Coordinates of C-alpha atoms and ligand atoms in Angstrom, one line a residue:
M1 CA 0.0 -0.2 -0.2
N2 CA 1.2 3.5 -0.9
M3 CA 0.0 5.4 1.9
N4 CA 2.9 8.0 1.7
N5 CA 4.7 10.6 0.4
Q6 CA 3.5 10.9 -3.1
R7 CA -0.3 10.4 -4.0
S8 CA 0.4 7.3 -5.9
N9 CA -2.8 5.2 -8.0
F10 CA -3.8 1.8 -7.1
S11 CA -3.5 0.0 -11.0
G12 CA -7.1 -0.6 -11.6
K13 CA -9.8 -2.2 -10.2
L14 CA -7.6 -5.4 -8.5
G15 CA -4.9 -2.8 -7.4
F16 CA -8.3 -1.3 -5.0
V17 CA -10.0 -4.1 -4.3
L18 CA -6.7 -6.1 -2.9
A19 CA -5.7 -3.5 -1.0
A20 CA -9.4 -2.9 0.3
A21 CA -10.0 -6.8 1.0
G22 CA -6.6 -7.3 2.2
S23 CA -7.2 -4.6 5.5
A24 CA -10.5 -5.4 5.6
V25 CA -9.7 -9.2 6.3
G26 CA -7.8 -9.4 9.7
L27 CA -8.6 -10.6 13.2
G28 CA -11.8 -8.8 13.0
N29 CA -13.2 -11.7 10.4
I30 CA -11.7 -14.4 12.5
W31 CA -10.6 -13.4 15.8
R32 CA -14.1 -10.8 16.5
F33 CA -17.2 -12.3 14.5
P34 CA -16.9 -15.4 15.7
Y35 CA -17.5 -14.6 19.2
L36 CA -19.4 -11.7 18.6
A37 CA -21.8 -13.9 17.5
A38 CA -21.6 -16.3 19.6
K39 CA -22.2 -14.1 22.2
Y40 CA -24.6 -11.9 20.9
G41 CA -27.4 -14.4 19.5
G42 CA -25.7 -16.4 16.7
G43 CA -28.3 -16.5 14.0
I44 CA -30.2 -13.5 14.4
F45 CA -26.6 -11.1 15.0
L46 CA -25.6 -13.2 11.6
L47 CA -29.0 -11.8 10.2
I48 CA -28.8 -8.3 11.5
Y49 CA -25.1 -7.9 10.8
L50 CA -26.3 -9.1 7.4
I51 CA -28.6 -6.3 6.8
L52 CA -26.0 -3.5 8.2
V53 CA -23.8 -4.5 5.8
A54 CA -25.6 -4.2 2.9
T55 CA -27.0 -1.3 3.7
F56 CA -25.7 0.9 6.2
G57 CA -22.1 -0.6 5.5
Y58 CA -22.6 -0.2 2.1
A59 CA -23.5 3.2 2.1
M60 CA -20.8 4.2 4.1
I61 CA -18.0 2.6 1.9
V62 CA -19.2 4.0 -1.0
S63 CA -19.6 7.6 0.8
E64 CA -16.1 7.2 1.9
S65 CA -14.2 6.2 -1.3
A66 CA -16.0 8.9 -3.2
I67 CA -14.5 11.4 -0.6
G68 CA -11.4 10.2 -1.2
R69 CA -11.7 10.3 -5.0
M70 CA -13.5 13.4 -4.6
T71 CA -11.0 14.9 -2.9
Q72 CA -7.5 13.0 -3.1
K73 CA -6.7 13.6 0.5
S74 CA -6.7 11.8 3.4
P75 CA -9.9 12.7 6.4
V76 CA -8.2 15.0 8.3
G77 CA -7.8 17.1 5.2
A78 CA -10.8 15.8 3.2
F79 CA -13.3 17.3 5.9
N80 CA -11.3 20.7 6.1
I81 CA -11.7 21.2 2.6
L82 CA -15.4 19.7 2.0
G83 CA -16.4 21.4 5.6
K84 CA -15.9 24.7 5.0
G85 CA -18.5 27.3 5.7
K86 CA -21.0 26.7 8.8
G87 CA -19.8 24.4 11.4
H88 CA -16.5 24.1 9.8
G89 CA -15.5 23.4 13.7
F90 CA -17.8 20.3 13.5
F91 CA -16.0 19.0 10.4
C92 CA -12.7 20.0 11.4
F93 CA -13.3 17.2 14.3
G94 CA -15.3 14.7 12.2
G95 CA -11.8 14.7 10.7
W96 CA -9.2 14.4 13.3
L97 CA -12.3 11.3 14.9
N98 CA -11.6 9.4 11.5
A99 CA -7.8 9.4 11.7
I100 CA -7.3 8.9 15.7
I101 CA -9.7 5.5 15.3
P102 CA -6.7 3.7 14.4
I103 CA -4.2 4.6 17.1
I104 CA -7.2 3.6 19.5
I105 CA -7.3 0.1 18.0
V106 CA -3.8 -0.4 17.1
P107 CA -2.5 -1.0 20.1
Y108 CA -5.1 -3.6 21.6
Y109 CA -5.2 -5.0 18.2
S110 CA -1.4 -6.2 18.6
V111 CA -1.8 -7.6 21.4
I112 CA -4.6 -10.2 20.2
G113 CA -1.6 -10.4 17.5
G114 CA 0.5 -11.4 20.0
W115 CA -1.9 -13.9 21.4
V116 CA -1.8 -15.2 18.0
F117 CA 1.9 -15.8 17.8
K118 CA 2.0 -17.3 21.0
Y119 CA -0.1 -20.4 19.9
L120 CA 1.9 -20.7 16.6
W121 CA 4.8 -20.8 18.6
E122 CA 3.2 -23.4 20.4
Y123 CA 2.1 -25.4 17.7
L124 CA 5.8 -25.5 16.3
T125 CA 7.0 -27.2 19.5
G126 CA 4.6 -29.4 19.4
G127 CA 2.2 -28.2 21.7
V128 CA -1.3 -29.8 20.3
H129 CA -2.3 -31.1 23.1
R130 CA -0.8 -28.7 25.7
V131 CA -3.0 -25.7 24.0
A132 CA -6.3 -27.7 24.1
D133 CA -5.8 -27.9 27.3
D134 CA -9.1 -25.9 28.9
N135 CA -7.4 -23.8 31.2
F136 CA -3.9 -23.1 28.7
F137 CA -5.2 -19.9 27.4
A138 CA -6.5 -18.4 30.9
G139 CA -2.7 -19.3 32.0
F140 CA -1.4 -17.8 29.1
I141 CA -3.2 -14.2 29.3
S142 CA -3.0 -14.0 32.9
N143 CA 0.8 -14.4 32.9
S144 CA 1.7 -10.9 32.7
V145 CA 5.3 -11.5 31.6
S146 CA 4.8 -14.2 28.3
A147 CA 1.3 -12.3 27.5
E148 CA 3.5 -8.7 27.6
F149 CA 7.0 -10.6 25.5
W150 CA 4.4 -11.7 23.0
F151 CA 2.8 -8.8 22.7
I152 CA 5.7 -6.5 22.2
L153 CA 7.2 -9.1 19.8
F154 CA 4.2 -7.8 17.4
T155 CA 4.4 -4.8 18.1
L156 CA 8.3 -4.6 16.9
V157 CA 7.6 -6.6 13.3
T158 CA 4.7 -4.3 12.6
I159 CA 6.4 -1.3 13.2
G160 CA 10.1 -3.3 11.6
I161 CA 8.7 -3.4 8.8
I162 CA 7.1 0.1 8.2
F163 CA 10.6 1.3 9.2
A164 CA 11.9 -1.1 6.2
G165 CA 9.4 -0.1 4.0
V166 CA 9.1 -3.4 3.1
E167 CA 5.2 -2.9 2.5
N168 CA 5.1 -3.9 -0.6
G169 CA 6.8 -7.2 -0.2
I170 CA 4.2 -8.1 2.8
E171 CA 1.6 -7.3 0.3
R172 CA 2.6 -9.6 -2.2
V173 CA 3.1 -12.5 0.1
S174 CA -0.6 -12.1 1.7
R175 CA -1.9 -12.2 -2.0
I176 CA -0.8 -15.4 -2.3
M177 CA -1.8 -16.0 1.8
M178 CA -5.1 -14.4 1.1
P179 CA -6.5 -17.6 -0.9
L180 CA -4.3 -19.9 1.1
L181 CA -6.4 -19.2 3.8
V182 CA -9.8 -19.0 2.6
L183 CA -8.8 -22.9 1.0
L184 CA -7.9 -23.8 4.9
A185 CA -11.1 -22.3 6.5
V186 CA -13.0 -24.1 4.3
I187 CA -11.5 -27.3 5.2
V188 CA -11.3 -26.8 9.3
S189 CA -14.7 -25.1 8.9
I190 CA -15.9 -28.4 7.2
Y191 CA -14.4 -30.8 9.7
S192 CA -16.0 -28.8 12.5
V193 CA -19.3 -28.7 11.3
T194 CA -19.4 -32.8 10.8
R195 CA -18.4 -33.3 14.3
P196 CA -20.8 -35.2 16.7
G197 CA -23.1 -32.5 17.5
A198 CA -21.8 -29.8 15.6
M199 CA -25.2 -29.6 14.0
E200 CA -27.1 -27.7 16.9
G201 CA -24.3 -25.4 16.1
V202 CA -24.8 -24.9 13.1
K203 CA -27.9 -24.2 13.6
Y204 CA -27.3 -21.7 16.3
F205 CA -25.3 -19.7 14.1
L206 CA -27.1 -19.5 10.9
I207 CA -31.1 -20.0 11.9
P208 CA -32.0 -16.8 13.4
D209 CA -34.2 -16.5 16.5
F210 CA -35.6 -14.1 18.5
A211 CA -35.7 -15.4 21.3
H212 CA -31.6 -14.4 21.5
F213 CA -32.7 -10.9 20.5
S214 CA -31.1 -8.3 22.7
W215 CA -30.3 -4.4 22.2
M216 CA -26.8 -5.6 22.6
T217 CA -27.1 -7.6 18.9
I218 CA -27.5 -4.2 16.7
V219 CA -25.0 -2.4 19.1
T220 CA -21.9 -5.0 18.8
A221 CA -23.5 -5.8 15.4
M222 CA -23.1 -2.8 14.3
G223 CA -19.9 -1.6 15.6
Q224 CA -18.6 -5.4 14.3
M225 CA -19.8 -3.9 10.5
F226 CA -17.5 -0.8 10.8
Y227 CA -13.9 -2.8 12.6
S228 CA -14.5 -5.6 10.3
L229 CA -15.0 -3.1 6.8
S230 CA -12.3 -0.8 8.0
I231 CA -15.4 2.1 7.7
A232 CA -15.6 5.1 10.1
M233 CA -12.0 5.1 10.4
G234 CA -10.5 7.1 7.8
I235 CA -8.8 3.9 5.9
L236 CA -11.2 4.0 3.3
I237 CA -11.3 8.1 2.6
T238 CA -7.2 7.5 2.1
F239 CA -7.7 4.4 0.2
G240 CA -9.8 5.9 -2.3
S241 CA -7.8 8.8 -2.8
Y242 CA -5.3 6.5 -4.5
M243 CA -8.5 5.0 -6.8
K244 CA -8.1 5.5 -10.2
K245 CA -11.0 7.2 -11.7
E246 CA -12.2 4.4 -14.3
V247 CA -12.3 2.1 -11.3
S248 CA -16.0 1.3 -10.5
I249 CA -16.6 2.3 -7.1
E250 CA -20.0 0.6 -7.0
G251 CA -18.5 -2.6 -8.3
S252 CA -15.0 -2.4 -6.0
T253 CA -16.6 -1.7 -3.0
S254 CA -19.4 -5.1 -3.5
N255 CA -16.6 -7.5 -4.0
V256 CA -15.0 -5.9 -0.8
E257 CA -18.2 -6.2 1.2
I258 CA -18.8 -9.9 -0.4
F259 CA -15.0 -11.2 0.3
D260 CA -14.9 -9.8 3.9
T261 CA -18.0 -11.4 5.1
A262 CA -17.9 -14.4 3.2
I263 CA -14.3 -15.1 5.3
A264 CA -16.3 -13.8 8.3
I265 CA -18.8 -17.0 8.1
L266 CA -16.7 -19.0 7.7
A267 CA -15.0 -18.4 11.0
G268 CA -18.1 -18.8 12.7
L269 CA -18.6 -22.1 11.2
M270 CA -14.9 -23.3 11.9
I271 CA -15.8 -21.9 15.4
I272 CA -18.9 -21.9 16.6
P273 CA -20.4 -25.6 15.8
A274 CA -17.2 -26.3 17.9
V275 CA -18.0 -25.5 20.7
F276 CA -21.4 -27.3 20.8
A277 CA -19.3 -30.3 19.8
F278 CA -16.2 -30.0 22.2
S279 CA -16.9 -28.2 25.5
G280 CA -19.4 -30.9 26.5
A281 CA -21.2 -29.1 29.5
D282 CA -19.5 -25.9 29.1
A283 CA -20.7 -24.8 25.7
A284 CA -22.6 -22.5 27.3
A285 CA -20.3 -20.6 29.5
N286 CA -18.2 -21.4 26.1
L287 CA -20.4 -19.3 24.1
K288 CA -20.0 -16.4 26.2
A289 CA -16.7 -16.9 26.7
G290 CA -15.8 -13.2 24.4
P291 CA -11.9 -12.8 23.0
S292 CA -11.2 -15.6 24.2
L293 CA -13.0 -17.8 22.1
M294 CA -11.1 -18.1 19.1
F295 CA -8.4 -19.5 21.5
I296 CA -10.0 -22.0 23.4
M297 CA -12.2 -24.1 20.4
I298 CA -9.5 -23.4 17.7
P299 CA -6.8 -26.2 19.5
K300 CA -9.8 -28.0 20.5
V301 CA -10.8 -28.8 16.6
F302 CA -6.9 -29.1 16.0
D303 CA -6.1 -31.6 18.7
S304 CA -8.9 -34.3 17.6
M305 CA -8.0 -34.1 13.8
G306 CA -5.2 -36.2 12.8
L307 CA -3.1 -33.6 11.6
G308 CA -3.1 -31.4 14.3
Q309 CA 0.3 -30.1 14.2
F310 CA 0.3 -29.2 10.9
G311 CA -3.0 -28.1 10.1
G312 CA -2.3 -25.5 13.6
I313 CA 0.8 -24.0 12.4
V314 CA -0.5 -23.1 8.8
F315 CA -3.7 -21.6 10.5
F316 CA -2.1 -19.8 12.4
L317 CA 0.5 -18.1 10.7
L318 CA -2.0 -17.8 7.9
V319 CA -4.0 -16.0 10.6
L320 CA -0.5 -13.9 12.4
L321 CA 0.0 -13.1 8.2
A322 CA -3.5 -11.2 8.0
A323 CA -3.1 -9.6 11.2
I324 CA -0.2 -8.5 10.6
T325 CA -1.4 -6.7 7.2
S326 CA -4.1 -5.1 9.4
S327 CA -1.6 -3.7 12.2
I328 CA 0.7 -2.4 9.4
A329 CA -2.3 -0.8 7.8
L330 CA -3.9 0.9 10.7
A331 CA -0.5 1.6 12.0
E332 CA 0.8 3.5 8.5
S333 CA -2.4 5.4 8.6
A334 CA -1.7 6.6 12.2
A335 CA 1.8 7.4 11.3
S336 CA 0.6 9.2 8.1
T337 CA -1.7 11.5 10.0
F338 CA 0.9 12.3 11.6
Q339 CA 3.4 13.3 8.8
D340 CA 0.9 15.0 6.9
E341 CA -1.1 17.1 9.3
L342 CA 1.7 17.5 11.9
G343 CA 4.4 18.0 9.5
W344 CA 6.6 15.6 11.4
G345 CA 9.2 13.4 9.5
R346 CA 8.5 10.0 8.9
R347 CA 10.5 8.2 11.1
K348 CA 9.2 10.8 14.0
A349 CA 5.9 9.7 12.8
T350 CA 7.0 6.4 13.3
V351 CA 8.6 6.4 16.5
V352 CA 5.9 7.9 18.0
V353 CA 3.3 5.2 16.8
A354 CA 5.0 2.9 18.1
V355 CA 5.4 4.6 21.9
I356 CA 1.4 4.8 21.6
M357 CA 1.1 1.0 21.1
L358 CA 3.6 -0.2 23.9
A359 CA 1.7 2.1 26.3
L360 CA -1.8 1.5 25.3
G361 CA -1.1 -2.0 24.3
S362 CA 0.5 -3.1 27.6
L363 CA -2.2 -1.7 29.7
S364 CA -4.9 -4.0 27.3
S365 CA -2.1 -6.9 27.8
L366 CA -1.3 -6.8 31.4
G367 CA -5.7 -6.1 32.3
F368 CA -5.4 -9.8 32.2
G369 CA -2.8 -10.1 34.9
V370 CA -0.9 -7.9 36.8
L371 CA -3.4 -5.1 35.9
G372 CA -6.4 -7.9 36.4
S373 CA -7.7 -5.6 39.3
I374 CA -8.6 -2.3 37.3
K375 CA -11.9 -2.1 35.4
I376 CA -13.4 1.1 33.7
I377 CA -16.7 0.7 34.0
G378 CA -16.6 -2.5 34.5
M379 CA -14.6 -3.4 31.5
D380 CA -10.5 -4.9 30.9
F381 CA -8.8 -2.9 29.4
L382 CA -8.9 -4.3 26.2
D383 CA -12.6 -5.0 26.6
F384 CA -12.7 -1.0 27.2
F385 CA -10.4 0.4 24.4
D386 CA -12.5 -1.9 21.5
F387 CA -15.7 -0.3 23.2
L388 CA -14.4 3.1 23.3
S389 CA -13.6 3.0 19.2
N390 CA -16.1 0.6 17.9
S391 CA -19.1 1.9 20.1
I392 CA -18.5 5.3 21.0
M393 CA -16.0 6.8 18.2
M394 CA -16.8 5.3 15.2
P395 CA -20.9 6.2 15.1
I396 CA -19.5 9.1 16.0
A397 CA -17.0 9.0 13.2
A398 CA -19.7 7.6 11.0
F399 CA -22.4 10.0 12.0
A400 CA -19.8 12.9 11.1
I401 CA -19.2 11.4 7.9
C402 CA -23.3 11.4 7.0
I403 CA -23.9 14.6 7.9
L404 CA -21.0 15.8 5.6
V405 CA -22.2 14.4 2.6
V406 CA -25.5 15.7 3.2
Y407 CA -25.6 18.6 3.9
K408 CA -22.1 19.7 2.4
V409 CA -21.3 17.7 -0.2
G410 CA -24.2 16.8 -1.2
V411 CA -25.9 13.1 -1.9
D412 CA -25.7 14.4 -6.1
R413 CA -22.3 15.1 -5.8
I414 CA -21.3 11.8 -4.2
A415 CA -23.6 9.9 -7.0
E416 CA -21.7 11.8 -9.5
E417 CA -18.0 10.7 -8.3
V418 CA -19.6 6.8 -8.6
T419 CA -20.9 7.1 -12.0
V420 CA -17.7 8.9 -13.3
S421 CA -16.8 5.0 -13.5
G422 CA -19.8 3.3 -13.8
K423 CA -23.3 2.4 -12.8
F424 CA -24.8 3.4 -9.0
R425 CA -27.6 0.8 -9.3
R426 CA -28.5 1.0 -5.2
R427 CA -28.4 5.2 -5.6
K428 CA -31.8 4.9 -4.2
L429 CA -31.2 3.2 -1.8
Y430 CA -27.9 5.0 -0.8
N431 CA -30.1 8.5 -0.3
F432 CA -32.3 6.7 2.2
V433 CA -29.7 5.4 3.9
I434 CA -27.0 8.0 4.2
R435 CA -30.3 11.0 4.6
Y436 CA -32.7 9.0 7.1
A437 CA -31.5 5.8 8.2
A438 CA -28.3 5.8 9.3
P439 CA -28.0 9.2 11.4
L440 CA -31.4 8.3 13.2
F441 CA -29.6 4.4 13.8
I442 CA -26.3 6.0 14.8
I443 CA -27.8 8.4 17.3
I444 CA -29.9 5.3 18.9
I445 CA -27.7 3.0 19.1
L446 CA -24.8 5.3 20.6
I447 CA -26.6 6.9 23.4
S448 CA -28.7 3.2 24.3
S449 CA -24.8 1.8 24.7
I450 CA -23.7 5.2 26.6
L451 CA -26.5 3.9 28.9
N452 CA -25.7 0.8 29.0
A453 CA -21.8 1.0 29.6
F454 CA -22.4 3.2 32.6
G455 CA -25.4 0.7 33.7
I456 CA -28.0 3.3 33.4
V457 CA -30.3 0.9 31.7
K458 CA -29.3 -2.9 30.9
M459 CA -29.7 -4.0 27.5
Ligands
LIG501 N1 -11.3 -5.0 9.0 C1 -9.5 -5.3 9.7 C2 -10.1 -6.8 10.7 O1 -11.3 -7.0 10.2 C3 -9.1 -4.3 11.0 C4 -8.6 -3.4 10.1 C5 -9.2 -1.9 10.5 C6 -7.4 -3.4 9.4 C7 -8.4 -1.2 9.8 C8 -6.9 -2.0 9.0 C9 -7.6 -1.4 9.0 O2 -9.3 -6.5 11.2

C-alpha cells in the first residue's frame, strides 16, 4: 500500500479491491466476528449483521471512497476542505476523529496479534495437546510476562516492517496467503461442522431465533460492521484517494463487502459449531467466552484432527499474516496522519506510533494479569478500548461522514463521482440510508450503548 509521500494510484480495480480487502480481512473476521456472533445471539446476530452490511455499511464504503477520490486527500484534509463554511469546527473534529481511531485500535489489535504469535510458537514446538487444555489460554494471558513478551514481539514486527519500508513485499506475500487462508478455512469448517453434536451449533449460528435477541445484538453488530469493513476510521477515504477515475466505485466496494463477509461466515462455521461439539458441559459458558473464544476452540478442533500440529501451524501462520497486514495498515495510517497534519518526519511519526502502541497495548495486555484488578466502567482494558473505538468513536465518526455528505458535499455530487466510472444501481437505497436511516440509527445506538455501559439501563 502506498500511503505516504506522493499520492500514487492503485493499478486498477484489482489494485483497489486487493488493498481494501487486505485491510478488511484480519482478526476482525477470524477472531472478533465469531465470538460476538456466539455471545450475542447466533443466527439473529448474523441476520442483523448482514442487513447492516448491505445497507449502512454499503452506504459508508461508497461515501468514503467517493470522498477520498474526489478530494485526493486523507480524512483530516478531506473534512477540512469539504466542511468549509458553517459548522467547520464540527467537520474538522469529524476528520480528526476518523484519523485518530486507528491509533486507539492498533495497540489492542497487537495484543491479540501477540496471542496468535504465541499459539503459532506452541504448535511449532509440538504443543497440540497442551494448547487444547481448558486452562491453557487463561494461564497464558494471566501470566503477564509471557503475554507482554508476545505482544511486544508483534508490535516490533509491525513497526519493523514499516521502518524497513517493505510493506509492499508483505502485501505481495499476503496476496498468496489470502487464497490459502480461504482454502484452509473451508477445510477446517467442513471438518468442524461434521463433528458429532456440531449441528446444534450450525443451527445456532445460521438460523435466526428472536429468543436470543437483545439490544446489544444490534449495538455489537454495528460496531463489528465498522471494524470488519474498516469503515469510519479514515482508511477508506485514504484508499479512495488512490483510486483511479476509471475504476467503478460501486463494483469494487461490493466485491470487498462480499469477500469480507464470506470470510467472517467461514470463521463462524469453524468456531461456533466446535463450541457445541467439543466443550461438553461448558458449551453455554463457552458461547459467552468473548475475546478468548477462538483461542479456546480452535486448538480443540486441531487436537481432535489427525494432522493437528500441521493444521495448527498453517492456520496460525495465516492468521498471523492477516493480522500483520492489518496492523501495518492501521499503524501506517496513524503515522501518515501525524506526517501530513503535523508536518512530522516519517521517522518521528513512526516512533511516536510505536510508543503509543507499547503504552496502550501494555495496559490491554497486562489487564488480564497484574493489572487485572483495574476495571473501567466494569471492563478490563482490552474490552474498554474495543468498546471505546467501536461503540463510541466509530458511530460518531460515521455520523460526521453522513452529515458531511448530506449538508456539505450533497448526495448528488457523490452520485456524480460514483457514476464517473460505472453504474450506481443502489442509488435510491444509498440516498435513503445516508440521509435518514443511518444518522437516526447511529444516534439511537450511541445513546443506548452509553447508557448501557454506565449501567443506567440494562440491555
Ligand atoms: N478490518 C480489519 C479486521 O477485520 C481491521 C482493520 C481496520 C485493519 C482498519 C486495517 C485497517 O481485522
